[in-house]
Coordinates of C-alpha atoms and ligand atoms in Angstrom, one line a residue:
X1 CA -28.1 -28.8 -41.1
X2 CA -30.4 -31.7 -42.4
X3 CA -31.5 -32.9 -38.9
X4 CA -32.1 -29.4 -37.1
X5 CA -29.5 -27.7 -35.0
X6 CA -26.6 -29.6 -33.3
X7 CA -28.2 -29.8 -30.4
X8 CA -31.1 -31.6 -32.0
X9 CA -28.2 -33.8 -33.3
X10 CA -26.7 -34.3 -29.7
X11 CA -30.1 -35.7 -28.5
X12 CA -30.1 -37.7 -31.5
X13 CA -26.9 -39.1 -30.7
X14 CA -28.0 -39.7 -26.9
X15 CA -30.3 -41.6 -27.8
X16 CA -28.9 -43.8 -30.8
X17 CA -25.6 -44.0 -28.1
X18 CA -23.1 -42.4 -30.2
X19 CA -22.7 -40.0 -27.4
X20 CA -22.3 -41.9 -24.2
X21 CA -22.3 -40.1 -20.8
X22 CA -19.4 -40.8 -18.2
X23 CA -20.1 -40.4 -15.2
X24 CA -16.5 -38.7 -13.5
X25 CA -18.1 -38.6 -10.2
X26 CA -16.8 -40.8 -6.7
X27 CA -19.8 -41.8 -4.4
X28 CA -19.9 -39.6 -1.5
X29 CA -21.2 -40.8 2.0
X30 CA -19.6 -41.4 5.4
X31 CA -16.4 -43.6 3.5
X32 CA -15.8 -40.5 1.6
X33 CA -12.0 -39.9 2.6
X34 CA -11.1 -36.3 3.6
X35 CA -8.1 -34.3 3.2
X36 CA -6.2 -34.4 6.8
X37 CA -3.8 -31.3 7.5
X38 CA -1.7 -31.5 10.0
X39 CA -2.0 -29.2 13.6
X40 CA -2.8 -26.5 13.6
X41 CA -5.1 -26.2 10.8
X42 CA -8.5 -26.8 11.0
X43 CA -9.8 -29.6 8.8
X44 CA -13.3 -30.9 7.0
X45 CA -15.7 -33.1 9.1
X46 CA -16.2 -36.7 7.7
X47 CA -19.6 -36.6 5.3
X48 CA -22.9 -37.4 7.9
X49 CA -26.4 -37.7 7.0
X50 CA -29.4 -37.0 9.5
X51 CA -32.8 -38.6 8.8
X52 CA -35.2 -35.7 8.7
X53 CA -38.0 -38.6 8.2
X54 CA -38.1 -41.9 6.3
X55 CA -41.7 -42.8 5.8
X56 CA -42.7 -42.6 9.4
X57 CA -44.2 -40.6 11.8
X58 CA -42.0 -37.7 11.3
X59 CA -43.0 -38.0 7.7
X60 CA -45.7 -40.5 7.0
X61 CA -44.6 -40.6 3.0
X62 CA -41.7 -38.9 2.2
X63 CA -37.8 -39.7 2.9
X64 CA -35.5 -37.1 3.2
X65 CA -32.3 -36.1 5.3
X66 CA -29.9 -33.3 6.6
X67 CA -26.0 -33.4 4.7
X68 CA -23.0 -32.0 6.6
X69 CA -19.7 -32.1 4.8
X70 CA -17.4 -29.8 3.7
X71 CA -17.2 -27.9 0.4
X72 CA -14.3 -29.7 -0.1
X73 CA -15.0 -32.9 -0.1
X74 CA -15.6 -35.9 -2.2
X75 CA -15.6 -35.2 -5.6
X76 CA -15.4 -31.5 -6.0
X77 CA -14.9 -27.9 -7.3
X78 CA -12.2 -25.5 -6.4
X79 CA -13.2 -21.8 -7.1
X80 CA -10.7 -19.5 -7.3
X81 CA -11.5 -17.8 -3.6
X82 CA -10.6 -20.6 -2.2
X83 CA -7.1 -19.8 -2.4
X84 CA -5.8 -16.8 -0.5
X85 CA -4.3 -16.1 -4.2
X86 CA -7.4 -16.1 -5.9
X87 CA -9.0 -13.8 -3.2
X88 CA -10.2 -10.1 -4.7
X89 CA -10.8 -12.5 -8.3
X90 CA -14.4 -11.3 -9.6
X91 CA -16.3 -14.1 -10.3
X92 CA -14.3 -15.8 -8.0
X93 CA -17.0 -17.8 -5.4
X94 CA -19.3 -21.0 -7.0
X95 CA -22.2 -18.8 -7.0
X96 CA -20.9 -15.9 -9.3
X97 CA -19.1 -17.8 -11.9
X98 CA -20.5 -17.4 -15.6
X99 CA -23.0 -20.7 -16.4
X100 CA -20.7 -20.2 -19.4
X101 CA -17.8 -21.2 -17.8
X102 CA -19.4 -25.0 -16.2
X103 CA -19.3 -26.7 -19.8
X104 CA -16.2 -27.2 -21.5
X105 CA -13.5 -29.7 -23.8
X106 CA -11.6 -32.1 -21.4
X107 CA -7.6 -32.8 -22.3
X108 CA -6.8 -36.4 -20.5
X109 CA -3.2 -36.8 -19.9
X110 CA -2.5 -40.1 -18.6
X111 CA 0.4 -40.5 -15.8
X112 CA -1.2 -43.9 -15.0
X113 CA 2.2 -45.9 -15.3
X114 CA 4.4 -43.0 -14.0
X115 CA 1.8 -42.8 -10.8
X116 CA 1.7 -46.4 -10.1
X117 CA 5.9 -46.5 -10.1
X118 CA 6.2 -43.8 -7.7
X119 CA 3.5 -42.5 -5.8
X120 CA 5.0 -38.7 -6.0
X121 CA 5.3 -38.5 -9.6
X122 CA 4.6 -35.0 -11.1
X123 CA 3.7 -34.0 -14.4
X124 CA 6.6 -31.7 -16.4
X125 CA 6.4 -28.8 -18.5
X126 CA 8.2 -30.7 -21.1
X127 CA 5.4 -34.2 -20.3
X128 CA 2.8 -31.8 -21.3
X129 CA 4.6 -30.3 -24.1
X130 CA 5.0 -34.0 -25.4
X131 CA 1.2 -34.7 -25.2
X132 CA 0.8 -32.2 -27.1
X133 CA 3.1 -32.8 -29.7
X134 CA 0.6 -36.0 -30.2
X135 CA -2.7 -34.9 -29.4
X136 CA -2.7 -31.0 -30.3
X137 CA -2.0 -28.1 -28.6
X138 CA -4.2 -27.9 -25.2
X139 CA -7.0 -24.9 -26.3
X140 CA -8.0 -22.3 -24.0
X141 CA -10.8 -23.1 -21.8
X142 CA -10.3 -26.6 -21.6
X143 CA -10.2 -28.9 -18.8
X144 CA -6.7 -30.4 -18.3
X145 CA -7.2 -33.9 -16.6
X146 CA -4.6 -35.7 -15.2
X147 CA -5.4 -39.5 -15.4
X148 CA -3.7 -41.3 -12.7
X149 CA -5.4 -44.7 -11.6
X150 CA -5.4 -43.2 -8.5
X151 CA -9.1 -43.8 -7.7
X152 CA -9.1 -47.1 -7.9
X153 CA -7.4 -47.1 -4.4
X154 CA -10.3 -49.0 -2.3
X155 CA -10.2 -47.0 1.2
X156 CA -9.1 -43.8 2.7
X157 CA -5.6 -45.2 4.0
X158 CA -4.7 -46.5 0.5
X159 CA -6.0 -43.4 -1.2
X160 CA -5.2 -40.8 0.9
X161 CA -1.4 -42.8 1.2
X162 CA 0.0 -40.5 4.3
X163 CA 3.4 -41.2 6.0
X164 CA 5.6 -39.9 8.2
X165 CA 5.9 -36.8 6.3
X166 CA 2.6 -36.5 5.1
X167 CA 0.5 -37.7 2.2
X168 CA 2.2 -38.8 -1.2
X169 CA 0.1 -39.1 -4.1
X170 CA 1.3 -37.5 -7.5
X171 CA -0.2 -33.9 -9.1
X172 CA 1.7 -31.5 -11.3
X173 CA 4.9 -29.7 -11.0
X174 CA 5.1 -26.1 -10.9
X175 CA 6.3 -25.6 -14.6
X176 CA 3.8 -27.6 -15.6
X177 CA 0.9 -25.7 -13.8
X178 CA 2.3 -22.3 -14.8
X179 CA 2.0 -23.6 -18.7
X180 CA -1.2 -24.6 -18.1
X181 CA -2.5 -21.4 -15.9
X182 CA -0.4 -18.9 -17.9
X183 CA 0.3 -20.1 -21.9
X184 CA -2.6 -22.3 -22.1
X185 CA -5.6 -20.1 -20.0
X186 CA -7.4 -23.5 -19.6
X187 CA -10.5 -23.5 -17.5
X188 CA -8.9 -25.3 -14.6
X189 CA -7.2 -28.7 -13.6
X190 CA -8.7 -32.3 -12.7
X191 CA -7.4 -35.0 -10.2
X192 CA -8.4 -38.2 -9.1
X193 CA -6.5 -37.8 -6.1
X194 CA -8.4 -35.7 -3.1
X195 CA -6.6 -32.6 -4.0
X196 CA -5.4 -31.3 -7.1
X197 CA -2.0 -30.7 -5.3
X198 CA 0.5 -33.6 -5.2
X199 CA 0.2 -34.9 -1.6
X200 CA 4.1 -33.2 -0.8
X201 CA 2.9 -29.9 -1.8
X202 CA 2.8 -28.5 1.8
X203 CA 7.0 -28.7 1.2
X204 CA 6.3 -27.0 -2.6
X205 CA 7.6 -23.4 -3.2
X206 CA 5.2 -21.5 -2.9
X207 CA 3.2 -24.6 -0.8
X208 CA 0.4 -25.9 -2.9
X209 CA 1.4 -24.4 -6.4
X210 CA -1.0 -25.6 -7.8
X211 CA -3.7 -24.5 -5.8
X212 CA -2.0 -21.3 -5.3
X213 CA -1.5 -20.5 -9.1
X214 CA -4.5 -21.9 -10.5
X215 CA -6.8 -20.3 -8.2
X216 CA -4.9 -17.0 -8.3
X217 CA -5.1 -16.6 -12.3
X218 CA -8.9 -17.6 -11.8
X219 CA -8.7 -21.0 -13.0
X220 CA -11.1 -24.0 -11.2
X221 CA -9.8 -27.3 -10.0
X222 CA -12.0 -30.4 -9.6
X223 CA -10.6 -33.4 -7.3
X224 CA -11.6 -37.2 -6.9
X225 CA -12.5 -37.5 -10.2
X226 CA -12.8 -41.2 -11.3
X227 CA -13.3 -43.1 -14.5
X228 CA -11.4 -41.0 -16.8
X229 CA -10.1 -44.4 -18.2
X230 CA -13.0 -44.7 -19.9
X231 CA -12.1 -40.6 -21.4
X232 CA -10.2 -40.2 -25.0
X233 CA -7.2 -38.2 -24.8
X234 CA -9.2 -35.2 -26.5
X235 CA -13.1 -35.0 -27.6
X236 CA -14.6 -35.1 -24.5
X237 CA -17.0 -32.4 -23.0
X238 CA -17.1 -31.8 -19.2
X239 CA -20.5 -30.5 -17.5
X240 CA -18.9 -29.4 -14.3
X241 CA -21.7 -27.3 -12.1
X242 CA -20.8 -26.7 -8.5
X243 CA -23.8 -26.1 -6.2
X244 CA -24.6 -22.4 -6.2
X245 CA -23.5 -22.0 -2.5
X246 CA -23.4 -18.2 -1.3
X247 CA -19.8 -16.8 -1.2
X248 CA -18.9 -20.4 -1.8
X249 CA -15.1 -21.8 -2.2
X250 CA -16.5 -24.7 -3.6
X251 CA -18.9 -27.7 -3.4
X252 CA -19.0 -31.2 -3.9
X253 CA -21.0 -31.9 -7.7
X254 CA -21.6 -34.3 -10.3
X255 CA -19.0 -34.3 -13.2
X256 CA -20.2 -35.7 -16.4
X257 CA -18.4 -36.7 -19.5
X258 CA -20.2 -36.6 -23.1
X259 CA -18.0 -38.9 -24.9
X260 CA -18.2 -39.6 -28.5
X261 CA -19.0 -43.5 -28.4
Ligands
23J301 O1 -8.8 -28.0 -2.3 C1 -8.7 -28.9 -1.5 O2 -9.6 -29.6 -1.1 C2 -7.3 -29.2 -1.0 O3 -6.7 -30.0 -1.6 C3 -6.7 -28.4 0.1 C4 -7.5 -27.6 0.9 C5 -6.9 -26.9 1.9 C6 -5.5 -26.9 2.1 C7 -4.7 -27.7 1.3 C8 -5.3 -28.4 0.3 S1 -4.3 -29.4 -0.7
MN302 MN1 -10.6 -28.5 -3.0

């Protein structure tokens, strides 16, 4: 082209802001809220940090510190291993997936007004179907995003929303995730909520669809997303790079959006 190769042109549009970059990602520290199964399941400590020095005599000029969270925690990636359906998938753990696969076209579907009426909302087969009858048929490899408002909950009670029965927060029904996973071979599912399943899923047949047919047909999941307000329904690229954790089922990583200004 005129002005060198697109990706000449993509630095060119960096810089001239034509291409803005979103950042998708919540903070994460020790307000980070965490998932919390019931007994008897074992559950992810709460994010700490350890001061390996700060400048002192442990380390006259240089700061650093020791993390402990989960893999599962914040904003983060589900491989497919982490699901006992996505098990025996090759390329299943964070550290053997193709680089390939960690840059890809983001779908937004917004649910923002069906969240905020009721907290258990789930996205449809045909709600999906009707997105795309308006934005285009969903291409393969994409990220599906499913825009709910729901990180702008300040605070773990408010976001993680638990009662009696468990948590409600909304997430996608099971036609809608077999579409997605089966017709539509996207590259995986993103939430704002702390889990890509709906917080009722543990009552779901089979419990946690989503997880358990998304990770078993080798698709990804990324959870606590925020700002994908600021996204366009389509035209968005995702860099989505989980740490390369050995055997890992996931990690906590930065989501970026390049968005066309
Ligand atoms: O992937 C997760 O962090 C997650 O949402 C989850 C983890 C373990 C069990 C149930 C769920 S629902
Ligand atoms: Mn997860």
């Amino acid at each position: 082209s005129s002005n060198g190769n697109v990706l000449t042109q993509l630095v060119d549009a960096l810089a001239a802001g034509s291409v803005k970059v979103v950042d998708l990602t919540q903070p994460l520290g020790p307000d980070t809220p965490v998932l919390g199964l019931p007994e008897p399941f074992s559950n992810s400590p709460p994010v700490t940090f350890e001061t390996i020095s700060h400048y002192d005599d442990q380390g006259p000029a240089w700061y650093w510190r020791t993390i402990r969270m989960g893999e599962h925690t914040g904003t983060h990636f589900d491989a497919p291993v982490h699901w006992i359906s996505g098990k025996d998938r090759s390329e299943g753990t964070v550290d053997t997936i193709p680089a390939r696969r960690l840059v890809g076209p983001a779908c937004v579907i917004d649910i923002s007004r069906e969240a905020a009426a009721n907290a258990d909302h789930l996205l449809t087969r045909d709600a999906l179907l009707e997105w795309e009858s308006r934005h285009g048929r969903i291409p393969p490899n994409a990220w599906v995003l499913l825009r709910s408002d729901w990180s702008k909950r300040v605070g773990a009670a408010e976001f993680l929303n638990c009662r009696e029965d468990g948590p409600h927060s909304p997430g996608f029904d099971r036609g809608a995730t077999e579409l997605l996973a089966l017709e539509r071979d996207v590259l995986g599912v993103g939430v704002e909520t702390v889990g890509t399943d709906a917080g009722q899923a543990h009552s779901f047949d089979p419990p946690f669809w989503t997880h358990h047919i998304m990770q078993g047909n080798g698709k990804f999941g990324l959870a606590s997303l925020c700002n994908l307000d600021q996204l366009p329904p389509t035209g968005a690229v995702l860099v989505a790079s989980p740490l390369k954790l050995v055997d890992g089922s996931g990690s906590p990583l930065r989501v970026l959006a390049l968005v066309p200004a």
